[in-house]
Amino acid sequence: MLLTNLIYFLVSALVLVISGIYLVKSLTKISRYLGISEFSAAFIIMAFATSIPELFIGISSALNGDPSLSLGNIIGANILNLTIITGIIIISAGKIRLKPKKIHDGLNLMFISIILVIILFVIGRELSRIDGIILISVFFIHTYQIFKKRKKYSKRKIEDGKSGLNRFYWLLIFILALVGLFISSNFVVNSASGLAIDLKLPKILIGLFLISIATTLPELIFGISASNIGHKSMAIGDQIGTVVVNSTLILGIVAIIHPITTEFRTFIISAIFMLVSAFIFYTFVKTGNKLEKIEGVSLILIYVLFVMIEFFAK
């Protein structure tokens, strides 16, 4: 049974990743057709697109009455994005120069959203439906603020040439990718739950590691691609925006569908590490307005430390 669940998990995770990649590609094209600014694309469209796997995982787990799997996935994905994913992107880019004015608000909201999740859970020992509404409200306030400021940034030209055919093609890819995400996420949740039982592990740990790694690969691929074509700040913008979307919109939706409860000790260890990772990431970005290879290596080592602590605590 263990081998069967593992095969199902690996295959479904592969489909999930491929669907996420094509969703990112299609939304990139669609954003260009609409002439949306790079700033808005990085902080809204790309962040939301790369968080869609977490969204479908969350909805599926909540509908199955097992929202703790989604909580583990979100915390694990946030830690991965802030450490090893960003670390690999920095090493690949060599050096990333940042413009503090563009990312200041996003950085602050990222930190606030993580602290808010921890406070809400500690107060009620769960994320209730009211907590879910609060988190979603924070997301929409964030989105409104970004679109309010979008006129400050230059807009890309709307792509022409075979526009009708191209738009239909990428819209079709977008729909197919969404279907692939929905179907594969169901298989990921079911097989991961089976693995948790077979391995006698808390389901939040399965979400923290196995599922979060599968669902953060689109962020890694987009970040490396953006860096290689000269949009290094967009890669970091996607990381910041993804953490905000995960911590507010995704967790909020899951909590509304089904209140999120889990073992407090397991949550607090991983949540504190998420907060520490966010603080270190925040400090690196704020110091010198650039990210270099040494900082990328440091972020990767932080994730290795997290894995060691989690398994030691277990």
PDB file of C-alpha atoms in Angstrom:
ATOM      1  CA  MET A   1       0.000   0.000   0.000  1.00  0.00           C
ATOM      2  CA  LEU A   2       2.911   2.332   0.771  1.00  0.00           C
ATOM      3  CA  LEU A   3       4.437   1.832  -2.691  1.00  0.00           C
ATOM      4  CA  THR A   4       1.076   2.362  -4.407  1.00  0.00           C
ATOM      5  CA  ASN A   5       0.418   5.610  -2.522  1.00  0.00           C
ATOM      6  CA  LEU A   6       3.962   6.793  -3.262  1.00  0.00           C
ATOM      7  CA  ILE A   7       3.563   6.142  -7.016  1.00  0.00           C
ATOM      8  CA  TYR A   8       0.181   7.905  -7.066  1.00  0.00           C
ATOM      9  CA  PHE A   9       1.695  10.841  -5.197  1.00  0.00           C
ATOM     10  CA  LEU A  10       4.711  11.192  -7.501  1.00  0.00           C
ATOM     11  CA  VAL A  11       2.650  10.948 -10.708  1.00  0.00           C
ATOM     12  CA  SER A  12      -0.042  13.347  -9.504  1.00  0.00           C
ATOM     13  CA  ALA A  13       2.592  15.780  -8.177  1.00  0.00           C
ATOM     14  CA  LEU A  14       4.278  15.726 -11.602  1.00  0.00           C
ATOM     15  CA  VAL A  15       0.989  16.538 -13.330  1.00  0.00           C
ATOM     16  CA  LEU A  16       0.387  19.270 -10.748  1.00  0.00           C
ATOM     17  CA  VAL A  17       3.771  20.844 -11.452  1.00  0.00           C
ATOM     18  CA  ILE A  18       3.365  20.650 -15.251  1.00  0.00           C
ATOM     19  CA  SER A  19      -0.102  22.192 -15.002  1.00  0.00           C
ATOM     20  CA  GLY A  20       1.298  24.984 -12.828  1.00  0.00           C
ATOM     21  CA  ILE A  21       4.089  25.694 -15.294  1.00  0.00           C
ATOM     22  CA  TYR A  22       1.700  26.010 -18.244  1.00  0.00           C
ATOM     23  CA  LEU A  23      -0.645  28.130 -16.155  1.00  0.00           C
ATOM     24  CA  VAL A  24       2.206  30.550 -15.483  1.00  0.00           C
ATOM     25  CA  LYS A  25       3.105  30.620 -19.188  1.00  0.00           C
ATOM     26  CA  SER A  26      -0.473  31.243 -20.287  1.00  0.00           C
ATOM     27  CA  LEU A  27      -1.063  34.002 -17.737  1.00  0.00           C
ATOM     28  CA  THR A  28       2.201  35.650 -18.781  1.00  0.00           C
ATOM     29  CA  LYS A  29       0.907  35.832 -22.351  1.00  0.00           C
ATOM     30  CA  ILE A  30      -2.536  36.992 -21.269  1.00  0.00           C
ATOM     31  CA  SER A  31      -1.043  39.766 -19.125  1.00  0.00           C
ATOM     32  CA  ARG A  32       0.936  40.981 -22.142  1.00  0.00           C
ATOM     33  CA  TYR A  33      -2.161  41.047 -24.314  1.00  0.00           C
ATOM     34  CA  LEU A  34      -3.877  43.169 -21.656  1.00  0.00           C
ATOM     35  CA  GLY A  35      -0.873  45.498 -21.309  1.00  0.00           C
ATOM     36  CA  ILE A  36      -0.562  45.011 -17.537  1.00  0.00           C
ATOM     37  CA  SER A  37       2.557  46.521 -15.940  1.00  0.00           C
ATOM     38  CA  GLU A  38       5.427  44.294 -14.860  1.00  0.00           C
ATOM     39  CA  PHE A  39       4.973  45.408 -11.262  1.00  0.00           C
ATOM     40  CA  SER A  40       1.313  44.321 -11.235  1.00  0.00           C
ATOM     41  CA  ALA A  41       2.159  41.120 -13.091  1.00  0.00           C
ATOM     42  CA  ALA A  42       4.800  40.125 -10.524  1.00  0.00           C
ATOM     43  CA  PHE A  43       2.875  41.009  -7.382  1.00  0.00           C
ATOM     44  CA  ILE A  44      -0.626  40.015  -8.477  1.00  0.00           C
ATOM     45  CA  ILE A  45      -0.881  37.805 -11.571  1.00  0.00           C
ATOM     46  CA  MET A  46       2.325  35.803 -11.151  1.00  0.00           C
ATOM     47  CA  ALA A  47       1.945  35.500  -7.397  1.00  0.00           C
ATOM     48  CA  PHE A  48      -1.630  34.283  -7.770  1.00  0.00           C
ATOM     49  CA  ALA A  49      -0.768  31.979 -10.674  1.00  0.00           C
ATOM     50  CA  THR A  50       2.049  30.250  -8.809  1.00  0.00           C
ATOM     51  CA  SER A  51      -0.194  29.939  -5.728  1.00  0.00           C
ATOM     52  CA  ILE A  52      -3.013  28.189  -7.591  1.00  0.00           C
ATOM     53  CA  PRO A  53      -1.613  24.702  -6.790  1.00  0.00           C
ATOM     54  CA  GLU A  54      -1.783  25.606  -3.086  1.00  0.00           C
ATOM     55  CA  LEU A  55      -5.327  26.908  -3.629  1.00  0.00           C
ATOM     56  CA  PHE A  56      -6.548  23.669  -5.191  1.00  0.00           C
ATOM     57  CA  ILE A  57      -4.741  21.589  -2.570  1.00  0.00           C
ATOM     58  CA  GLY A  58      -6.425  23.705   0.096  1.00  0.00           C
ATOM     59  CA  ILE A  59      -9.911  23.429  -1.385  1.00  0.00           C
ATOM     60  CA  SER A  60      -9.563  19.682  -1.899  1.00  0.00           C
ATOM     61  CA  SER A  61      -8.290  19.061   1.637  1.00  0.00           C
ATOM     62  CA  ALA A  62     -10.986  21.276   3.169  1.00  0.00           C
ATOM     63  CA  LEU A  63     -13.762  19.539   1.231  1.00  0.00           C
ATOM     64  CA  ASN A  64     -12.334  16.203   2.400  1.00  0.00           C
ATOM     65  CA  GLY A  65     -12.504  17.437   6.000  1.00  0.00           C
ATOM     66  CA  ASP A  66      -8.718  17.504   6.398  1.00  0.00           C
ATOM     67  CA  PRO A  67      -7.676  21.217   6.286  1.00  0.00           C
ATOM     68  CA  SER A  68      -4.559  20.619   8.424  1.00  0.00           C
ATOM     69  CA  LEU A  69      -2.926  19.190   5.284  1.00  0.00           C
ATOM     70  CA  SER A  70      -3.428  22.554   3.585  1.00  0.00           C
ATOM     71  CA  LEU A  71      -2.073  24.437   6.600  1.00  0.00           C
ATOM     72  CA  GLY A  72       1.086  22.349   6.496  1.00  0.00           C
ATOM     73  CA  ASN A  73       1.329  22.877   2.748  1.00  0.00           C
ATOM     74  CA  ILE A  74       1.026  26.670   3.087  1.00  0.00           C
ATOM     75  CA  ILE A  75       3.577  26.940   5.895  1.00  0.00           C
ATOM     76  CA  GLY A  76       5.955  24.592   4.092  1.00  0.00           C
ATOM     77  CA  ALA A  77       5.518  26.437   0.787  1.00  0.00           C
ATOM     78  CA  ASN A  78       6.145  29.817   2.441  1.00  0.00           C
ATOM     79  CA  ILE A  79       9.306  28.549   4.133  1.00  0.00           C
ATOM     80  CA  LEU A  80      10.481  27.007   0.847  1.00  0.00           C
ATOM     81  CA  ASN A  81       9.811  30.228  -1.085  1.00  0.00           C
ATOM     82  CA  LEU A  82      11.605  32.385   1.480  1.00  0.00           C
ATOM     83  CA  THR A  83      14.640  30.102   1.760  1.00  0.00           C
ATOM     84  CA  ILE A  84      15.642  27.435  -0.750  1.00  0.00           C
ATOM     85  CA  ILE A  85      13.603  28.705  -3.748  1.00  0.00           C
ATOM     86  CA  THR A  86      14.819  32.288  -3.353  1.00  0.00           C
ATOM     87  CA  GLY A  87      18.314  31.001  -2.590  1.00  0.00           C
ATOM     88  CA  ILE A  88      18.490  29.026  -5.836  1.00  0.00           C
ATOM     89  CA  ILE A  89      17.138  32.003  -7.809  1.00  0.00           C
ATOM     90  CA  ILE A  90      19.800  34.306  -6.310  1.00  0.00           C
ATOM     91  CA  ILE A  91      22.615  31.839  -7.042  1.00  0.00           C
ATOM     92  CA  SER A  92      21.324  31.392 -10.608  1.00  0.00           C
ATOM     93  CA  ALA A  93      21.138  35.161 -11.136  1.00  0.00           C
ATOM     94  CA  GLY A  94      24.507  35.859  -9.500  1.00  0.00           C
ATOM     95  CA  LYS A  95      23.313  39.149  -8.019  1.00  0.00           C
ATOM     96  CA  ILE A  96      19.887  40.771  -7.807  1.00  0.00           C
ATOM     97  CA  ARG A  97      19.647  44.537  -7.421  1.00  0.00           C
ATOM     98  CA  LEU A  98      16.404  45.789  -5.914  1.00  0.00           C
ATOM     99  CA  LYS A  99      14.495  49.067  -5.963  1.00  0.00           C
ATOM    100  CA  PRO A 100      13.260  49.502  -2.368  1.00  0.00           C
ATOM    101  CA  LYS A 101      10.377  51.829  -3.244  1.00  0.00           C
ATOM    102  CA  LYS A 102       8.742  49.174  -5.430  1.00  0.00           C
ATOM    103  CA  ILE A 103       8.910  46.344  -2.911  1.00  0.00           C
ATOM    104  CA  HIS A 104       8.584  48.203   0.401  1.00  0.00           C
ATOM    105  CA  ASP A 105       4.809  47.766   0.765  1.00  0.00           C
ATOM    106  CA  GLY A 106       4.927  44.154  -0.388  1.00  0.00           C
ATOM    107  CA  LEU A 107       7.661  43.275   2.116  1.00  0.00           C
ATOM    108  CA  ASN A 108       5.776  44.857   5.014  1.00  0.00           C
ATOM    109  CA  LEU A 109       2.518  43.124   4.106  1.00  0.00           C
ATOM    110  CA  MET A 110       4.313  39.786   3.759  1.00  0.00           C
ATOM    111  CA  PHE A 111       5.649  40.110   7.299  1.00  0.00           C
ATOM    112  CA  ILE A 112       2.303  41.320   8.679  1.00  0.00           C
ATOM    113  CA  SER A 113       0.326  38.508   7.019  1.00  0.00           C
ATOM    114  CA  ILE A 114       2.578  35.831   8.548  1.00  0.00           C
ATOM    115  CA  ILE A 115       2.328  37.380  12.019  1.00  0.00           C
ATOM    116  CA  LEU A 116      -1.460  37.673  11.607  1.00  0.00           C
ATOM    117  CA  VAL A 117      -1.842  33.955  10.821  1.00  0.00           C
ATOM    118  CA  ILE A 118       0.177  33.007  13.898  1.00  0.00           C
ATOM    119  CA  ILE A 119      -1.740  35.376  16.192  1.00  0.00           C
ATOM    120  CA  LEU A 120      -5.165  34.226  14.949  1.00  0.00           C
ATOM    121  CA  PHE A 121      -4.249  30.554  15.406  1.00  0.00           C
ATOM    122  CA  VAL A 122      -2.714  31.052  18.867  1.00  0.00           C
ATOM    123  CA  ILE A 123      -5.728  33.045  20.113  1.00  0.00           C
ATOM    124  CA  GLY A 124      -8.376  30.550  18.993  1.00  0.00           C
ATOM    125  CA  ARG A 125      -6.217  27.408  18.721  1.00  0.00           C
ATOM    126  CA  GLU A 126      -7.642  27.180  15.189  1.00  0.00           C
ATOM    127  CA  LEU A 127      -8.296  29.289  12.102  1.00  0.00           C
ATOM    128  CA  SER A 128     -12.058  29.811  12.212  1.00  0.00           C
ATOM    129  CA  ARG A 129     -14.382  31.035   9.467  1.00  0.00           C
ATOM    130  CA  ILE A 130     -14.200  34.544  10.946  1.00  0.00           C
ATOM    131  CA  ASP A 131     -10.398  34.322  10.791  1.00  0.00           C
ATOM    132  CA  GLY A 132     -10.762  33.266   7.156  1.00  0.00           C
ATOM    133  CA  ILE A 133     -12.811  36.382   6.386  1.00  0.00           C
ATOM    134  CA  ILE A 134     -10.168  38.552   8.082  1.00  0.00           C
ATOM    135  CA  LEU A 135      -7.361  36.981   6.024  1.00  0.00           C
ATOM    136  CA  ILE A 136      -9.253  37.344   2.736  1.00  0.00           C
ATOM    137  CA  SER A 137     -10.023  40.988   3.584  1.00  0.00           C
ATOM    138  CA  VAL A 138      -6.305  41.647   4.062  1.00  0.00           C
ATOM    139  CA  PHE A 139      -5.631  40.135   0.620  1.00  0.00           C
ATOM    140  CA  PHE A 140      -8.183  42.341  -1.142  1.00  0.00           C
ATOM    141  CA  ILE A 141      -6.927  45.457   0.656  1.00  0.00           C
ATOM    142  CA  HIS A 142      -3.413  44.536  -0.554  1.00  0.00           C
ATOM    143  CA  THR A 143      -4.668  44.005  -4.113  1.00  0.00           C
ATOM    144  CA  TYR A 144      -6.525  47.314  -4.112  1.00  0.00           C
ATOM    145  CA  GLN A 145      -3.436  49.190  -2.928  1.00  0.00           C
ATOM    146  CA  ILE A 146      -1.291  47.688  -5.688  1.00  0.00           C
ATOM    147  CA  PHE A 147      -3.777  48.511  -8.451  1.00  0.00           C
ATOM    148  CA  LYS A 148      -4.166  51.984  -6.978  1.00  0.00           C
ATOM    149  CA  LYS A 149      -0.438  52.526  -7.476  1.00  0.00           C
ATOM    150  CA  ARG A 150      -0.149  50.781 -10.847  1.00  0.00           C
ATOM    151  CA  LYS A 151      -0.105  54.059 -12.801  1.00  0.00           C
ATOM    152  CA  LYS A 152       3.319  54.776 -11.304  1.00  0.00           C
ATOM    153  CA  TYR A 153       4.841  52.033 -13.391  1.00  0.00           C
ATOM    154  CA  SER A 154       5.224  51.857 -17.159  1.00  0.00           C
ATOM    155  CA  LYS A 155       2.915  49.534 -19.039  1.00  0.00           C
ATOM    156  CA  ARG A 156       4.056  46.982 -21.554  1.00  0.00           C
ATOM    157  CA  LYS A 157       2.854  47.185 -25.110  1.00  0.00           C
ATOM    158  CA  ILE A 158      -0.105  45.035 -25.978  1.00  0.00           C
ATOM    159  CA  GLU A 159       1.067  42.252 -28.251  1.00  0.00           C
ATOM    160  CA  ASP A 160      -0.179  42.302 -31.815  1.00  0.00           C
ATOM    161  CA  GLY A 161       0.257  39.912 -34.706  1.00  0.00           C
ATOM    162  CA  LYS A 162      -1.936  36.857 -34.888  1.00  0.00           C
ATOM    163  CA  SER A 163      -3.511  38.225 -31.704  1.00  0.00           C
ATOM    164  CA  GLY A 164      -6.872  36.517 -32.181  1.00  0.00           C
ATOM    165  CA  LEU A 165      -5.396  33.058 -32.728  1.00  0.00           C
ATOM    166  CA  ASN A 166      -2.749  33.494 -30.028  1.00  0.00           C
ATOM    167  CA  ARG A 167      -5.247  34.714 -27.462  1.00  0.00           C
ATOM    168  CA  PHE A 168      -7.542  31.764 -28.090  1.00  0.00           C
ATOM    169  CA  TYR A 169      -4.598  29.348 -27.874  1.00  0.00           C
ATOM    170  CA  TRP A 170      -3.323  30.688 -24.551  1.00  0.00           C
ATOM    171  CA  LEU A 171      -6.845  30.913 -23.150  1.00  0.00           C
ATOM    172  CA  LEU A 172      -7.308  27.231 -24.019  1.00  0.00           C
ATOM    173  CA  ILE A 173      -3.979  26.381 -22.358  1.00  0.00           C
ATOM    174  CA  PHE A 174      -5.098  28.334 -19.295  1.00  0.00           C
ATOM    175  CA  ILE A 175      -8.369  26.347 -19.020  1.00  0.00           C
ATOM    176  CA  LEU A 176      -6.632  22.987 -19.564  1.00  0.00           C
ATOM    177  CA  ALA A 177      -4.007  23.868 -16.944  1.00  0.00           C
ATOM    178  CA  LEU A 178      -6.740  24.706 -14.439  1.00  0.00           C
ATOM    179  CA  VAL A 179      -8.461  21.365 -15.094  1.00  0.00           C
ATOM    180  CA  GLY A 180      -5.131  19.568 -14.716  1.00  0.00           C
ATOM    181  CA  LEU A 181      -4.495  21.335 -11.427  1.00  0.00           C
ATOM    182  CA  PHE A 182      -7.900  20.455 -10.038  1.00  0.00           C
ATOM    183  CA  ILE A 183      -7.717  16.758 -10.945  1.00  0.00           C
ATOM    184  CA  SER A 184      -4.091  16.256  -9.915  1.00  0.00           C
ATOM    185  CA  SER A 185      -4.574  18.125  -6.623  1.00  0.00           C
ATOM    186  CA  ASN A 186      -7.290  15.663  -5.636  1.00  0.00           C
ATOM    187  CA  PHE A 187      -4.906  12.767  -6.268  1.00  0.00           C
ATOM    188  CA  VAL A 188      -2.130  14.546  -4.354  1.00  0.00           C
ATOM    189  CA  VAL A 189      -4.371  15.019  -1.305  1.00  0.00           C
ATOM    190  CA  ASN A 190      -5.648  11.427  -1.335  1.00  0.00           C
ATOM    191  CA  SER A 191      -2.234   9.831  -1.866  1.00  0.00           C
ATOM    192  CA  ALA A 192      -0.569  12.134   0.699  1.00  0.00           C
ATOM    193  CA  SER A 193      -3.194  11.202   3.283  1.00  0.00           C
ATOM    194  CA  GLY A 194      -2.458   7.545   2.536  1.00  0.00           C
ATOM    195  CA  LEU A 195       1.277   8.150   2.933  1.00  0.00           C
ATOM    196  CA  ALA A 196       0.706   9.846   6.287  1.00  0.00           C
ATOM    197  CA  ILE A 197      -1.165   6.772   7.511  1.00  0.00           C
ATOM    198  CA  ASP A 198       1.406   4.327   6.084  1.00  0.00           C
ATOM    199  CA  LEU A 199       4.338   6.241   7.586  1.00  0.00           C
ATOM    200  CA  LYS A 200       2.452   7.012  10.828  1.00  0.00           C
ATOM    201  CA  LEU A 201       3.244  10.702  10.445  1.00  0.00           C
ATOM    202  CA  PRO A 202       1.075  13.745  11.285  1.00  0.00           C
ATOM    203  CA  LYS A 203      -0.547  14.981   8.083  1.00  0.00           C
ATOM    204  CA  ILE A 204       0.724  18.492   8.712  1.00  0.00           C
ATOM    205  CA  LEU A 205       4.291  17.151   8.243  1.00  0.00           C
ATOM    206  CA  ILE A 206       3.323  15.594   4.898  1.00  0.00           C
ATOM    207  CA  GLY A 207       2.028  19.000   3.838  1.00  0.00           C
ATOM    208  CA  LEU A 208       5.121  20.763   5.173  1.00  0.00           C
ATOM    209  CA  PHE A 209       7.534  18.747   3.046  1.00  0.00           C
ATOM    210  CA  LEU A 210       6.188  16.499   0.246  1.00  0.00           C
ATOM    211  CA  ILE A 211       3.293  18.619  -1.015  1.00  0.00           C
ATOM    212  CA  SER A 212       4.931  22.007  -0.435  1.00  0.00           C
ATOM    213  CA  ILE A 213       7.966  20.973  -2.508  1.00  0.00           C
ATOM    214  CA  ALA A 214       5.698  19.878  -5.374  1.00  0.00           C
ATOM    215  CA  THR A 215       3.633  23.072  -5.311  1.00  0.00           C
ATOM    216  CA  THR A 216       6.566  25.522  -5.136  1.00  0.00           C
ATOM    217  CA  LEU A 217       8.343  24.305  -8.276  1.00  0.00           C
ATOM    218  CA  PRO A 218       6.398  26.764 -10.509  1.00  0.00           C
ATOM    219  CA  GLU A 219       7.772  29.647  -8.405  1.00  0.00           C
ATOM    220  CA  LEU A 220      11.300  28.277  -8.840  1.00  0.00           C
ATOM    221  CA  ILE A 221      10.923  27.856 -12.595  1.00  0.00           C
ATOM    222  CA  PHE A 222       9.380  31.311 -13.038  1.00  0.00           C
ATOM    223  CA  GLY A 223      12.033  32.912 -10.820  1.00  0.00           C
ATOM    224  CA  ILE A 224      14.941  31.390 -12.747  1.00  0.00           C
ATOM    225  CA  SER A 225      13.305  32.245 -16.091  1.00  0.00           C
ATOM    226  CA  ALA A 226      12.630  35.850 -15.033  1.00  0.00           C
ATOM    227  CA  SER A 227      16.230  36.232 -13.841  1.00  0.00           C
ATOM    228  CA  ASN A 228      17.667  34.827 -17.062  1.00  0.00           C
ATOM    229  CA  ILE A 229      15.737  37.289 -19.248  1.00  0.00           C
ATOM    230  CA  GLY A 230      16.708  40.359 -17.225  1.00  0.00           C
ATOM    231  CA  HIS A 231      13.715  40.727 -14.874  1.00  0.00           C
ATOM    232  CA  LYS A 232      15.446  39.780 -11.629  1.00  0.00           C
ATOM    233  CA  SER A 233      13.330  42.029  -9.426  1.00  0.00           C
ATOM    234  CA  MET A 234      10.202  40.345 -10.786  1.00  0.00           C
ATOM    235  CA  ALA A 235      11.494  36.995  -9.525  1.00  0.00           C
ATOM    236  CA  ILE A 236      11.767  38.387  -5.979  1.00  0.00           C
ATOM    237  CA  GLY A 237       8.438  40.161  -6.401  1.00  0.00           C
ATOM    238  CA  ASP A 238       6.793  36.831  -7.181  1.00  0.00           C
ATOM    239  CA  GLN A 239       8.266  35.282  -4.025  1.00  0.00           C
ATOM    240  CA  ILE A 240       6.953  38.102  -1.843  1.00  0.00           C
ATOM    241  CA  GLY A 241       3.542  38.141  -3.517  1.00  0.00           C
ATOM    242  CA  THR A 242       3.200  34.350  -3.300  1.00  0.00           C
ATOM    243  CA  VAL A 243       3.775  34.349   0.457  1.00  0.00           C
ATOM    244  CA  VAL A 244       1.126  37.066   0.842  1.00  0.00           C
ATOM    245  CA  VAL A 245      -1.399  35.179  -1.325  1.00  0.00           C
ATOM    246  CA  ASN A 246      -0.720  31.887   0.495  1.00  0.00           C
ATOM    247  CA  SER A 247      -1.038  33.409   3.966  1.00  0.00           C
ATOM    248  CA  THR A 248      -4.169  35.456   3.263  1.00  0.00           C
ATOM    249  CA  LEU A 249      -6.300  34.360   0.313  1.00  0.00           C
ATOM    250  CA  ILE A 250      -5.528  30.616   0.311  1.00  0.00           C
ATOM    251  CA  LEU A 251      -5.696  30.050   4.070  1.00  0.00           C
ATOM    252  CA  GLY A 252      -8.734  32.323   4.253  1.00  0.00           C
ATOM    253  CA  ILE A 253     -10.666  30.297   1.668  1.00  0.00           C
ATOM    254  CA  VAL A 254      -9.728  26.999   3.324  1.00  0.00           C
ATOM    255  CA  ALA A 255     -10.766  28.283   6.777  1.00  0.00           C
ATOM    256  CA  ILE A 256     -14.150  29.428   5.454  1.00  0.00           C
ATOM    257  CA  ILE A 257     -14.806  26.033   3.861  1.00  0.00           C
ATOM    258  CA  HIS A 258     -13.649  24.144   6.961  1.00  0.00           C
ATOM    259  CA  PRO A 259     -12.110  25.622  10.173  1.00  0.00           C
ATOM    260  CA  ILE A 260      -8.436  24.617  10.400  1.00  0.00           C
ATOM    261  CA  THR A 261      -7.279  22.726  13.484  1.00  0.00           C
ATOM    262  CA  THR A 262      -4.055  20.823  14.045  1.00  0.00           C
ATOM    263  CA  GLU A 263      -1.618  19.795  16.755  1.00  0.00           C
ATOM    264  CA  PHE A 264      -0.527  23.038  18.445  1.00  0.00           C
ATOM    265  CA  ARG A 265       3.099  21.982  19.091  1.00  0.00           C
ATOM    266  CA  THR A 266       3.690  20.980  15.466  1.00  0.00           C
ATOM    267  CA  PHE A 267       2.100  24.208  14.243  1.00  0.00           C
ATOM    268  CA  ILE A 268       4.011  26.518  16.558  1.00  0.00           C
ATOM    269  CA  ILE A 269       7.427  25.036  15.670  1.00  0.00           C
ATOM    270  CA  SER A 270       6.863  25.363  11.917  1.00  0.00           C
ATOM    271  CA  ALA A 271       5.104  28.748  12.237  1.00  0.00           C
ATOM    272  CA  ILE A 272       7.961  30.231  14.277  1.00  0.00           C
ATOM    273  CA  PHE A 273      10.431  28.971  11.685  1.00  0.00           C
ATOM    274  CA  MET A 274       8.299  30.578   8.960  1.00  0.00           C
ATOM    275  CA  LEU A 275       8.416  33.864  10.875  1.00  0.00           C
ATOM    276  CA  VAL A 276      12.186  33.606  11.360  1.00  0.00           C
ATOM    277  CA  SER A 277      12.658  32.831   7.645  1.00  0.00           C
ATOM    278  CA  ALA A 278      10.539  35.863   6.745  1.00  0.00           C
ATOM    279  CA  PHE A 279      12.564  38.081   9.094  1.00  0.00           C
ATOM    280  CA  ILE A 280      15.899  36.914   7.629  1.00  0.00           C
ATOM    281  CA  PHE A 281      14.574  37.330   4.069  1.00  0.00           C
ATOM    282  CA  TYR A 282      13.258  40.792   4.996  1.00  0.00           C
ATOM    283  CA  THR A 283      16.644  41.753   6.470  1.00  0.00           C
ATOM    284  CA  PHE A 284      18.584  40.513   3.425  1.00  0.00           C
ATOM    285  CA  VAL A 285      16.360  42.486   1.034  1.00  0.00           C
ATOM    286  CA  LYS A 286      16.456  45.664   3.132  1.00  0.00           C
ATOM    287  CA  THR A 287      20.241  45.564   3.641  1.00  0.00           C
ATOM    288  CA  GLY A 288      22.090  47.074   0.703  1.00  0.00           C
ATOM    289  CA  ASN A 289      19.111  46.761  -1.679  1.00  0.00           C
ATOM    290  CA  LYS A 290      20.708  43.764  -3.334  1.00  0.00           C
ATOM    291  CA  LEU A 291      20.896  39.994  -2.952  1.00  0.00           C
ATOM    292  CA  GLU A 292      24.181  38.160  -3.614  1.00  0.00           C
ATOM    293  CA  LYS A 293      25.269  34.517  -3.799  1.00  0.00           C
ATOM    294  CA  ILE A 294      26.381  34.352  -0.156  1.00  0.00           C
ATOM    295  CA  GLU A 295      22.872  35.324   0.906  1.00  0.00           C
ATOM    296  CA  GLY A 296      21.419  32.735  -1.453  1.00  0.00           C
ATOM    297  CA  VAL A 297      23.563  30.014   0.119  1.00  0.00           C
ATOM    298  CA  SER A 298      22.563  31.221   3.602  1.00  0.00           C
ATOM    299  CA  LEU A 299      18.864  30.926   2.731  1.00  0.00           C
ATOM    300  CA  ILE A 300      19.348  27.354   1.492  1.00  0.00           C
ATOM    301  CA  LEU A 301      21.181  26.413   4.703  1.00  0.00           C
ATOM    302  CA  ILE A 302      18.310  27.877   6.736  1.00  0.00           C
ATOM    303  CA  TYR A 303      15.922  25.418   5.082  1.00  0.00           C
ATOM    304  CA  VAL A 304      18.294  22.522   5.804  1.00  0.00           C
ATOM    305  CA  LEU A 305      18.268  23.607   9.462  1.00  0.00           C
ATOM    306  CA  PHE A 306      14.460  23.695   9.409  1.00  0.00           C
ATOM    307  CA  VAL A 307      14.265  20.116   8.083  1.00  0.00           C
ATOM    308  CA  MET A 308      16.660  18.918  10.795  1.00  0.00           C
ATOM    309  CA  ILE A 309      14.670  20.652  13.550  1.00  0.00           C
ATOM    310  CA  GLU A 310      11.340  19.273  12.310  1.00  0.00           C
ATOM    311  CA  PHE A 311      12.534  15.675  12.199  1.00  0.00           C
ATOM    312  CA  PHE A 312      14.334  16.026  15.514  1.00  0.00           C
ATOM    313  CA  ALA A 313      11.151  17.403  17.109  1.00  0.00           C
ATOM    314  CA  LYS A 314       9.176  14.534  15.579  1.00  0.00           C
TER     315      LYS A 314
END
